[in-house]
Short mmCIF file of C-alpha atoms in Angstrom, two decimals:
data_model
loop_
_atom_site.label_atom_id
_atom_site.label_comp_id
_atom_site.label_asym_id
_atom_site.label_seq_id
_atom_site.Cartn_x
_atom_site.Cartn_y
_atom_site.Cartn_z
CA UNK A 31 151.92 57.87 124.05
CA UNK A 32 148.29 59.28 123.11
CA UNK A 33 148.03 63.11 123.09
CA UNK A 34 145.73 62.71 125.83
CA UNK A 35 147.87 60.90 128.05
CA UNK A 36 150.95 63.30 127.22
CA UNK A 37 148.87 66.30 128.50
CA UNK A 38 146.65 65.33 131.12
CA UNK A 39 146.58 67.01 134.22
CA UNK A 40 147.17 65.24 137.61
CA UNK A 41 144.70 67.92 139.60
CA UNK A 42 142.07 69.78 138.53
CA UNK A 43 140.12 72.13 140.51
CA UNK A 44 136.57 73.58 139.39
CA UNK A 45 135.06 76.82 140.80
CA UNK A 46 131.51 76.75 140.79
CA UNK A 47 128.78 73.84 141.61
CA UNK A 48 126.09 74.44 139.18
CA UNK A 49 125.11 72.15 136.43
CA UNK A 50 128.08 73.35 134.34
CA UNK A 51 130.86 72.71 137.00
CA UNK A 52 129.06 69.31 138.24
CA UNK A 53 129.00 68.20 134.35
CA UNK A 54 132.74 68.90 133.85
CA UNK A 55 133.61 67.40 137.27
CA UNK A 56 131.77 64.03 136.20
CA UNK A 57 133.22 63.80 132.93
CA UNK A 58 136.71 64.62 133.98
CA UNK A 59 136.56 62.05 137.24
CA UNK A 60 135.05 59.63 134.83
CA UNK A 61 138.23 59.54 132.90
CA UNK A 62 140.49 59.44 136.02
CA UNK A 63 141.33 62.78 136.63
CA UNK A 64 141.85 64.00 140.23
CA UNK A 65 138.83 66.69 140.64
CA UNK A 66 138.27 68.68 143.35
CA UNK A 67 134.98 70.96 142.91
CA UNK A 68 134.55 74.10 145.25
CA UNK A 69 130.96 75.58 145.84
CA UNK A 70 130.29 78.63 147.78
CA UNK A 71 127.02 77.44 148.71
CA UNK A 72 125.16 74.11 147.97
CA UNK A 73 125.63 72.47 144.89
CA UNK A 74 122.82 73.31 142.32
CA UNK A 75 121.26 75.79 144.36
CA UNK A 76 121.77 78.95 142.20
CA UNK A 77 121.07 79.48 138.41
CA UNK A 78 120.70 75.70 138.23
CA UNK A 79 117.83 75.83 140.51
CA UNK A 80 116.19 78.89 139.21
CA UNK A 81 116.01 77.62 135.56
CA UNK A 82 112.97 76.08 133.64
CA UNK A 83 115.02 73.27 132.05
CA UNK A 84 113.68 74.50 128.29
CA UNK A 85 116.15 72.86 125.75
CA UNK A 86 114.75 75.80 123.13
CA UNK A 87 117.55 75.75 120.46
CA UNK A 88 114.99 76.27 117.72
CA UNK A 89 112.27 78.41 119.50
CA UNK A 90 114.64 80.66 121.19
CA UNK A 91 116.89 81.35 117.91
CA UNK A 92 116.97 85.67 117.45
CA UNK A 93 118.37 87.53 114.78
CA UNK A 94 122.00 88.36 115.75
CA UNK A 95 122.40 85.11 117.75
CA UNK A 96 122.84 82.95 114.45
CA UNK A 97 126.53 82.12 115.56
CA UNK A 98 125.49 80.44 118.61
CA UNK A 99 122.94 78.01 116.81
CA UNK A 100 125.62 75.54 115.75
CA UNK A 101 126.69 75.11 119.48
CA UNK A 102 123.10 75.07 120.90
CA UNK A 103 121.94 72.43 118.29
CA UNK A 104 125.05 70.21 118.82
CA UNK A 105 124.42 70.02 122.49
CA UNK A 106 120.57 69.72 121.91
CA UNK A 107 121.84 66.59 119.90
CA UNK A 108 123.68 65.17 122.51
CA UNK A 109 120.59 65.46 125.28
CA UNK A 110 118.98 62.05 124.92
CA UNK A 111 122.16 60.07 125.61
CA UNK A 112 123.48 62.36 127.92
CA UNK A 113 120.39 61.93 130.13
CA UNK A 114 120.36 58.33 129.76
CA UNK A 115 124.29 58.02 130.93
CA UNK A 116 123.46 60.33 133.35
CA UNK A 117 120.71 58.46 134.97
CA UNK A 118 122.77 55.23 134.60
CA UNK A 119 125.78 56.74 136.25
CA UNK A 120 123.74 58.41 139.31
CA UNK A 121 120.40 56.17 139.53
CA UNK A 122 118.31 59.15 139.79
CA UNK A 123 115.62 60.31 137.04
CA UNK A 124 116.18 63.61 135.52
CA UNK A 125 112.84 63.69 133.48
CA UNK A 126 113.98 64.64 130.14
CA UNK A 127 110.65 64.84 128.32
CA UNK A 128 110.31 64.95 124.43
CA UNK A 129 106.85 66.46 123.62
CA UNK A 130 107.87 69.57 121.67
CA UNK A 131 107.25 73.22 121.92
CA UNK A 132 104.47 75.23 121.29
CA UNK A 133 104.56 79.10 120.67
CA UNK A 134 101.32 80.58 120.50
CA UNK A 135 99.74 83.63 118.75
CA UNK A 136 96.43 85.24 120.08
CA UNK A 137 96.38 88.16 117.96
CA UNK A 138 96.76 89.08 114.44
CA UNK A 139 100.08 91.41 115.80
CA UNK A 140 101.50 87.77 117.42
CA UNK A 141 100.59 86.06 114.28
CA UNK A 142 102.59 88.51 112.09
CA UNK A 143 105.58 88.31 114.50
CA UNK A 144 105.55 84.51 114.84
CA UNK A 145 105.35 84.37 110.86
CA UNK A 146 108.34 86.68 110.90
CA UNK A 147 110.16 84.73 113.01
CA UNK A 148 109.12 81.34 111.37
CA UNK A 149 110.85 82.68 108.09
CA UNK A 150 114.34 83.12 110.20
CA UNK A 151 113.73 79.52 111.59
CA UNK A 152 113.18 78.53 107.96
CA UNK A 153 116.59 80.34 106.70
CA UNK A 154 118.46 78.69 108.88
CA UNK A 155 117.11 75.03 108.45
CA UNK A 156 115.24 74.77 111.40
CA UNK A 157 112.42 72.15 112.07
CA UNK A 158 109.75 74.60 112.71
CA UNK A 159 106.44 74.53 111.19
CA UNK A 160 103.10 76.66 111.48
CA UNK A 161 100.04 75.34 113.10
CA UNK A 162 96.38 76.47 112.49
CA UNK A 163 94.15 77.41 115.72
CA UNK A 164 92.59 74.20 115.49
CA UNK A 165 95.76 71.98 115.52
CA UNK A 166 97.00 74.08 118.67
CA UNK A 167 93.62 73.68 120.41
CA UNK A 168 93.78 69.99 119.59
CA UNK A 169 97.11 69.69 121.46
CA UNK A 170 96.29 72.29 124.24
CA UNK A 171 92.64 72.28 124.35
CA UNK A 172 92.83 74.66 127.78
CA UNK A 173 94.52 77.47 126.05
CA UNK A 174 92.37 80.47 125.60
CA UNK A 175 89.99 79.91 122.49
CA UNK A 176 91.12 83.24 121.02
CA UNK A 177 94.31 81.49 120.06
CA UNK A 178 94.96 82.04 116.52
CA UNK A 179 97.88 79.69 115.68
CA UNK A 180 101.23 79.01 116.49
CA UNK A 181 104.74 77.59 115.76
CA UNK A 182 105.61 74.01 116.25
CA UNK A 183 108.93 72.94 117.61
CA UNK A 184 109.42 69.37 117.65
CA UNK A 185 112.68 68.98 118.80
CA UNK A 186 112.71 71.43 121.58
CA UNK A 187 112.22 69.87 124.93
CA UNK A 188 112.66 70.27 128.76
CA UNK A 189 114.37 68.63 131.69
CA UNK A 190 113.95 68.91 135.07
CA UNK A 191 117.05 71.19 135.81
CA UNK A 192 116.69 70.41 139.74
CA UNK A 193 116.62 66.91 139.20
CA UNK A 194 119.65 67.22 136.53
CA UNK A 195 121.78 69.14 139.15
CA UNK A 196 121.28 66.40 141.71
CA UNK A 197 121.90 63.84 139.61
CA UNK A 198 125.05 65.38 138.30
CA UNK A 199 126.43 65.86 141.89
CA UNK A 200 125.88 62.08 142.56
CA UNK A 201 127.44 60.82 139.30
CA UNK A 202 130.47 63.20 139.83
CA UNK A 203 130.90 61.95 143.51
CA UNK A 204 130.47 58.40 142.36
CA UNK A 205 132.84 59.03 139.79
CA UNK A 206 135.49 60.00 142.22
CA UNK A 207 135.22 63.97 142.36
CA UNK A 208 135.47 65.42 145.47
CA UNK A 209 132.84 68.07 146.10
CA UNK A 210 133.27 71.03 148.93
CA UNK A 211 130.14 72.85 149.59
CA UNK A 212 130.01 75.94 151.30
CA UNK A 213 133.33 76.52 150.14
CA UNK A 214 133.74 79.84 148.38
CA UNK A 215 136.67 80.35 146.39
CA UNK A 216 138.35 83.73 147.62
CA UNK A 217 140.93 84.17 144.48
CA UNK A 218 142.96 82.23 141.79
CA UNK A 219 146.31 81.82 142.55
CA UNK A 220 148.26 83.08 139.35
CA UNK A 221 152.41 82.75 139.40
CA UNK A 222 154.52 83.62 136.37
CA UNK A 223 151.31 84.09 134.21
CA UNK A 224 149.91 80.44 135.23
CA UNK A 225 147.01 79.58 137.57
CA UNK A 226 148.44 77.54 140.13
CA UNK A 227 145.54 76.67 142.44
CA UNK A 228 143.12 78.31 144.58
CA UNK A 229 142.52 80.12 147.70
CA UNK A 230 139.47 78.90 149.85
CA UNK A 231 139.00 80.15 153.59
CA UNK A 232 142.66 81.22 153.57
CA UNK A 233 144.28 78.18 152.59
CA UNK A 234 145.93 77.51 149.37
CA UNK A 235 145.45 74.25 147.30
CA UNK A 236 147.45 73.94 144.23
CA UNK A 237 146.12 72.48 140.91
CA UNK A 238 147.64 71.95 137.01
CA UNK A 239 144.51 73.63 136.06
CA UNK A 240 141.80 75.59 137.13
CA UNK A 241 138.24 75.68 135.84
CA UNK A 242 136.03 78.86 136.13
CA UNK A 243 132.34 77.82 136.43
CA UNK A 244 131.13 80.34 138.90
CA UNK A 245 128.16 81.59 137.02
CA UNK A 246 127.18 85.31 137.45
CA UNK A 247 130.20 85.15 140.35
CA UNK A 248 132.63 84.40 137.83
CA UNK A 249 133.94 88.17 137.51
CA UNK A 250 134.08 88.27 141.43
CA UNK A 251 137.05 85.70 141.71
CA UNK A 252 140.01 87.69 142.54
CA UNK A 253 143.55 86.89 141.78
CA UNK A 254 143.12 87.39 138.01
CA UNK A 255 144.40 90.02 136.05
CA UNK A 256 141.85 92.51 134.79
CA UNK A 257 141.85 91.15 130.95
CA UNK A 258 141.24 87.62 132.49
CA UNK A 259 138.08 88.38 134.21
CA UNK A 260 135.41 87.61 132.10
CA UNK A 261 132.55 90.14 131.06
CA UNK A 262 129.69 88.17 133.06
CA UNK A 263 127.15 89.90 134.67
CA UNK A 264 123.83 88.71 136.61
CA UNK A 265 120.65 88.80 134.94
CA UNK A 266 117.65 88.49 137.31
CA UNK A 267 114.77 86.42 136.43
CA UNK A 268 111.50 85.77 138.69
CA UNK A 269 109.46 82.85 138.35
CA UNK A 270 106.37 81.20 139.57
CA UNK A 271 104.79 77.98 139.71
CA UNK A 272 101.20 77.01 140.11
CA UNK A 273 100.08 73.22 140.98
CA UNK A 274 98.06 71.20 138.44
CA UNK A 275 96.68 67.93 139.33
CA UNK A 276 99.69 65.11 137.87
CA UNK A 277 96.69 63.13 136.70
CA UNK A 278 95.13 65.56 134.70
CA UNK A 279 97.41 68.63 133.81
CA UNK A 280 95.94 71.50 132.18
CA UNK A 281 99.09 71.92 129.87
CA UNK A 282 101.20 69.24 128.28
CA UNK A 283 103.58 70.91 126.35
CA UNK A 284 106.31 73.46 126.93
CA UNK A 285 104.18 76.48 125.71
CA UNK A 286 105.48 80.12 124.95
CA UNK A 287 102.76 82.85 125.17
CA UNK A 288 102.84 86.60 124.67
CA UNK A 289 104.90 87.69 127.53
CA UNK A 290 105.82 84.23 129.56
CA UNK A 291 106.67 80.58 128.87
CA UNK A 292 104.75 77.85 130.69
CA UNK A 293 106.58 74.49 131.47
CA UNK A 294 104.59 71.55 132.62
CA UNK A 295 106.28 69.12 135.20
CA UNK A 296 105.36 65.69 135.78
CA UNK A 297 104.81 66.05 139.29
CA UNK A 298 102.16 68.90 138.20
CA UNK A 299 103.73 72.02 139.00
CA UNK A 300 103.50 74.60 135.85
CA UNK A 301 106.41 76.79 135.82
CA UNK A 302 105.58 80.19 134.48
CA UNK A 303 108.53 82.68 133.81
CA UNK A 304 110.59 84.59 133.22
CA UNK A 305 111.27 88.13 133.80
CA UNK A 306 114.72 89.63 132.48
CA UNK A 307 116.11 92.29 134.77
CA UNK A 308 119.44 94.19 135.02
CA UNK A 309 119.52 94.37 138.89
CA UNK A 310 122.59 93.16 140.17
CA UNK A 311 122.77 90.37 142.57
CA UNK A 312 119.17 91.15 143.82
CA UNK A 313 117.36 88.24 143.89
CA UNK A 314 113.94 89.66 145.81
CA UNK A 315 110.67 88.88 144.02
CA UNK A 316 108.45 91.76 143.36
CA UNK A 317 104.79 92.43 143.01
CA UNK A 318 105.51 93.71 139.30
CA UNK A 319 107.19 90.92 138.03
CA UNK A 320 104.83 88.38 139.63
CA UNK A 321 101.84 90.47 138.28
CA UNK A 322 103.48 90.81 134.70
CA UNK A 323 103.86 86.50 134.76
CA UNK A 324 100.55 85.47 135.92
CA UNK A 325 98.78 88.12 133.96
CA UNK A 326 100.36 86.70 130.83
CA UNK A 327 99.84 83.45 131.51
CA UNK A 328 96.28 84.12 132.98
CA UNK A 329 95.60 85.54 129.13
CA UNK A 330 96.74 82.65 127.40
CA UNK A 331 95.56 79.64 129.75
CA UNK A 332 92.36 81.51 131.74
CA UNK A 333 91.97 78.03 134.11
CA UNK A 334 95.32 78.73 135.71
CA UNK A 335 93.21 81.22 138.10
CA UNK A 336 91.82 78.24 139.91
CA UNK A 337 95.20 76.74 140.71
CA UNK A 338 97.18 77.24 143.90
CA UNK A 339 100.51 78.93 143.99
CA UNK A 340 103.18 76.09 144.45
CA UNK A 341 106.35 78.31 144.39
CA UNK A 342 107.98 81.77 143.67
CA UNK A 343 111.80 82.26 143.05
CA UNK A 344 114.35 84.25 141.36
CA UNK A 345 117.48 83.56 139.94
CA UNK A 346 120.68 84.98 138.42
CA UNK A 347 121.70 84.10 134.75
CA UNK A 348 124.89 84.73 134.05
CA UNK A 349 125.16 86.90 131.12
CA UNK A 350 128.15 87.64 128.95
CA UNK A 351 128.29 90.81 126.95
CA UNK A 352 126.96 88.73 123.54
CA UNK A 353 125.04 86.51 125.79
CA UNK A 354 126.78 83.62 124.62
CA UNK A 355 128.83 81.58 126.74
CA UNK A 356 132.76 81.83 127.53
CA UNK A 357 134.22 78.62 126.79
CA UNK A 358 138.17 77.09 126.85
CA UNK A 359 141.28 79.01 127.42
CA UNK A 360 142.43 82.48 127.89
CA UNK A 361 145.49 84.45 128.50
CA UNK A 362 146.06 82.87 131.68
CA UNK A 363 147.52 79.16 131.24
CA UNK A 364 146.10 76.67 133.35
CA UNK A 365 142.87 78.55 133.30
CA UNK A 366 139.99 77.32 131.56
CA UNK A 367 136.68 79.22 131.31
CA UNK A 368 133.07 77.51 131.43
CA UNK A 369 130.61 80.56 132.17
CA UNK A 370 128.45 83.21 130.52
CA UNK A 371 125.46 80.71 129.84
CA UNK A 372 122.84 83.15 130.33
CA UNK A 373 119.29 81.42 129.43
CA UNK A 374 121.25 78.50 127.70
CA UNK A 375 123.09 76.87 130.72
CA UNK A 376 120.88 73.83 130.65
CA UNK A 377 120.74 73.26 127.08
CA UNK A 378 124.38 73.69 126.78
CA UNK A 379 125.14 71.46 129.61
CA UNK A 380 126.13 68.34 127.89
CA UNK A 381 128.59 70.26 124.96
CA UNK A 382 130.03 72.34 127.67
CA UNK A 383 131.20 69.14 129.56
CA UNK A 384 132.41 67.55 126.61
CA UNK A 385 134.22 70.26 125.18
CA UNK A 386 135.66 71.52 128.50
CA UNK A 387 136.85 68.03 129.59
CA UNK A 388 138.35 67.32 126.34
CA UNK A 389 140.21 70.58 126.28
CA UNK A 390 141.68 70.04 129.68
CA UNK A 391 142.77 66.73 129.02
CA UNK A 392 144.16 67.42 125.33
CA UNK A 393 144.72 70.95 125.14
CA UNK A 394 142.58 71.11 122.13
CA UNK A 395 139.30 73.13 121.73
CA UNK A 396 136.48 71.58 119.60
CA UNK A 397 135.76 73.54 116.67
CA UNK A 398 132.33 74.39 117.58
CA UNK A 399 133.47 75.96 120.48
CA UNK A 400 136.15 78.02 119.28
CA UNK A 401 133.89 81.15 118.47
CA UNK A 402 133.21 81.22 122.33
CA UNK A 403 136.47 81.76 123.91
CA UNK A 404 137.52 84.98 125.96
CA UNK A 405 139.51 86.51 123.17
CA UNK A 406 136.20 87.42 121.21
CA UNK A 407 136.09 90.14 123.65
CA UNK A 408 139.65 90.99 123.95
CA UNK A 409 139.91 91.69 120.40
CA UNK A 410 136.79 93.97 120.08
CA UNK A 411 137.71 96.60 123.54
CA UNK A 412 138.79 96.55 126.55
CA UNK A 413 136.33 95.42 129.36
CA UNK A 414 134.07 98.33 130.38
CA UNK A 415 134.55 99.24 133.84
CA UNK A 416 130.50 99.14 134.64
CA UNK A 417 130.75 95.34 134.38
CA UNK A 418 133.20 95.09 137.21
CA UNK A 419 132.07 94.30 140.66
#
């Protein structure tokens, strides 16, 4: 008998209906597991809806985050096949676009900062290069003529995160997962040190494995011992979209500019994001947030002042203490974590679904995910009281 057959659970409950929970549900159900997914609201309506859909493993690498790079790059490499398979399984497009990403400089200080960043990227072996001003304007002619150059990241792409969530919802259901919307999980049932199921609307539902994929709300699920609560907090992000002519867009690449990023969609929307705010669970839009985003975008792409506002919104990224995801097992047997993805939830969807589904089925955690278990926080210090809520 195979290891998978000998250890596979009969019943799995997933808490959370964002792209992470839905993708795990899809992968498990497609392998014959009885899966029930519980979402407090509507599937894909939280951080998955609010995201911009950038797959920016190279452009977004930062000093101190080097340990996360192998996971990000592994997931980035999975995206083309993942998107094709998902579109076939769901019958829905996810609009994976592969034009690459520009990171632009508009002053000598910007250029110096980006050249310093390029040196880090080159040390890490990333496929990033410098473009002069002429080449940047050739690729994006509507940018401010004062652009002095930029980084070119040909492997950083984008996907429409809202279409992704919709496709995952359909694919998971078609594979056999039972999806319960408007069904908040009140607590995880833990008996004799093992997760035995969940309680929703006062009713207990048993399972062999419980997957915690509730994003910024993961720490609010009751029933777990204090040490098993993931140190995940909400990190607010405000965004705005303006409407371009889809037949004649003023921007074609994902473009980072000082103070903002710009993400063009096939329907003509140009997403401008995003603030990074420690505001708890407050998702209200603010004048200051909008002003900062629009000002940064206008300075880089002056033509946007003629474009109508299409939408404004805010979301809550699930940020862990080190802004890396929490994956795999913890001290509570039968409880599996898939949370804390911060700004990389869309990027990390394929790898998270793969490694968590494999762990649930075999008990083994892929090497690329082992640095990201809950144990890394428990080994450093007790969970601080300020992140509990």
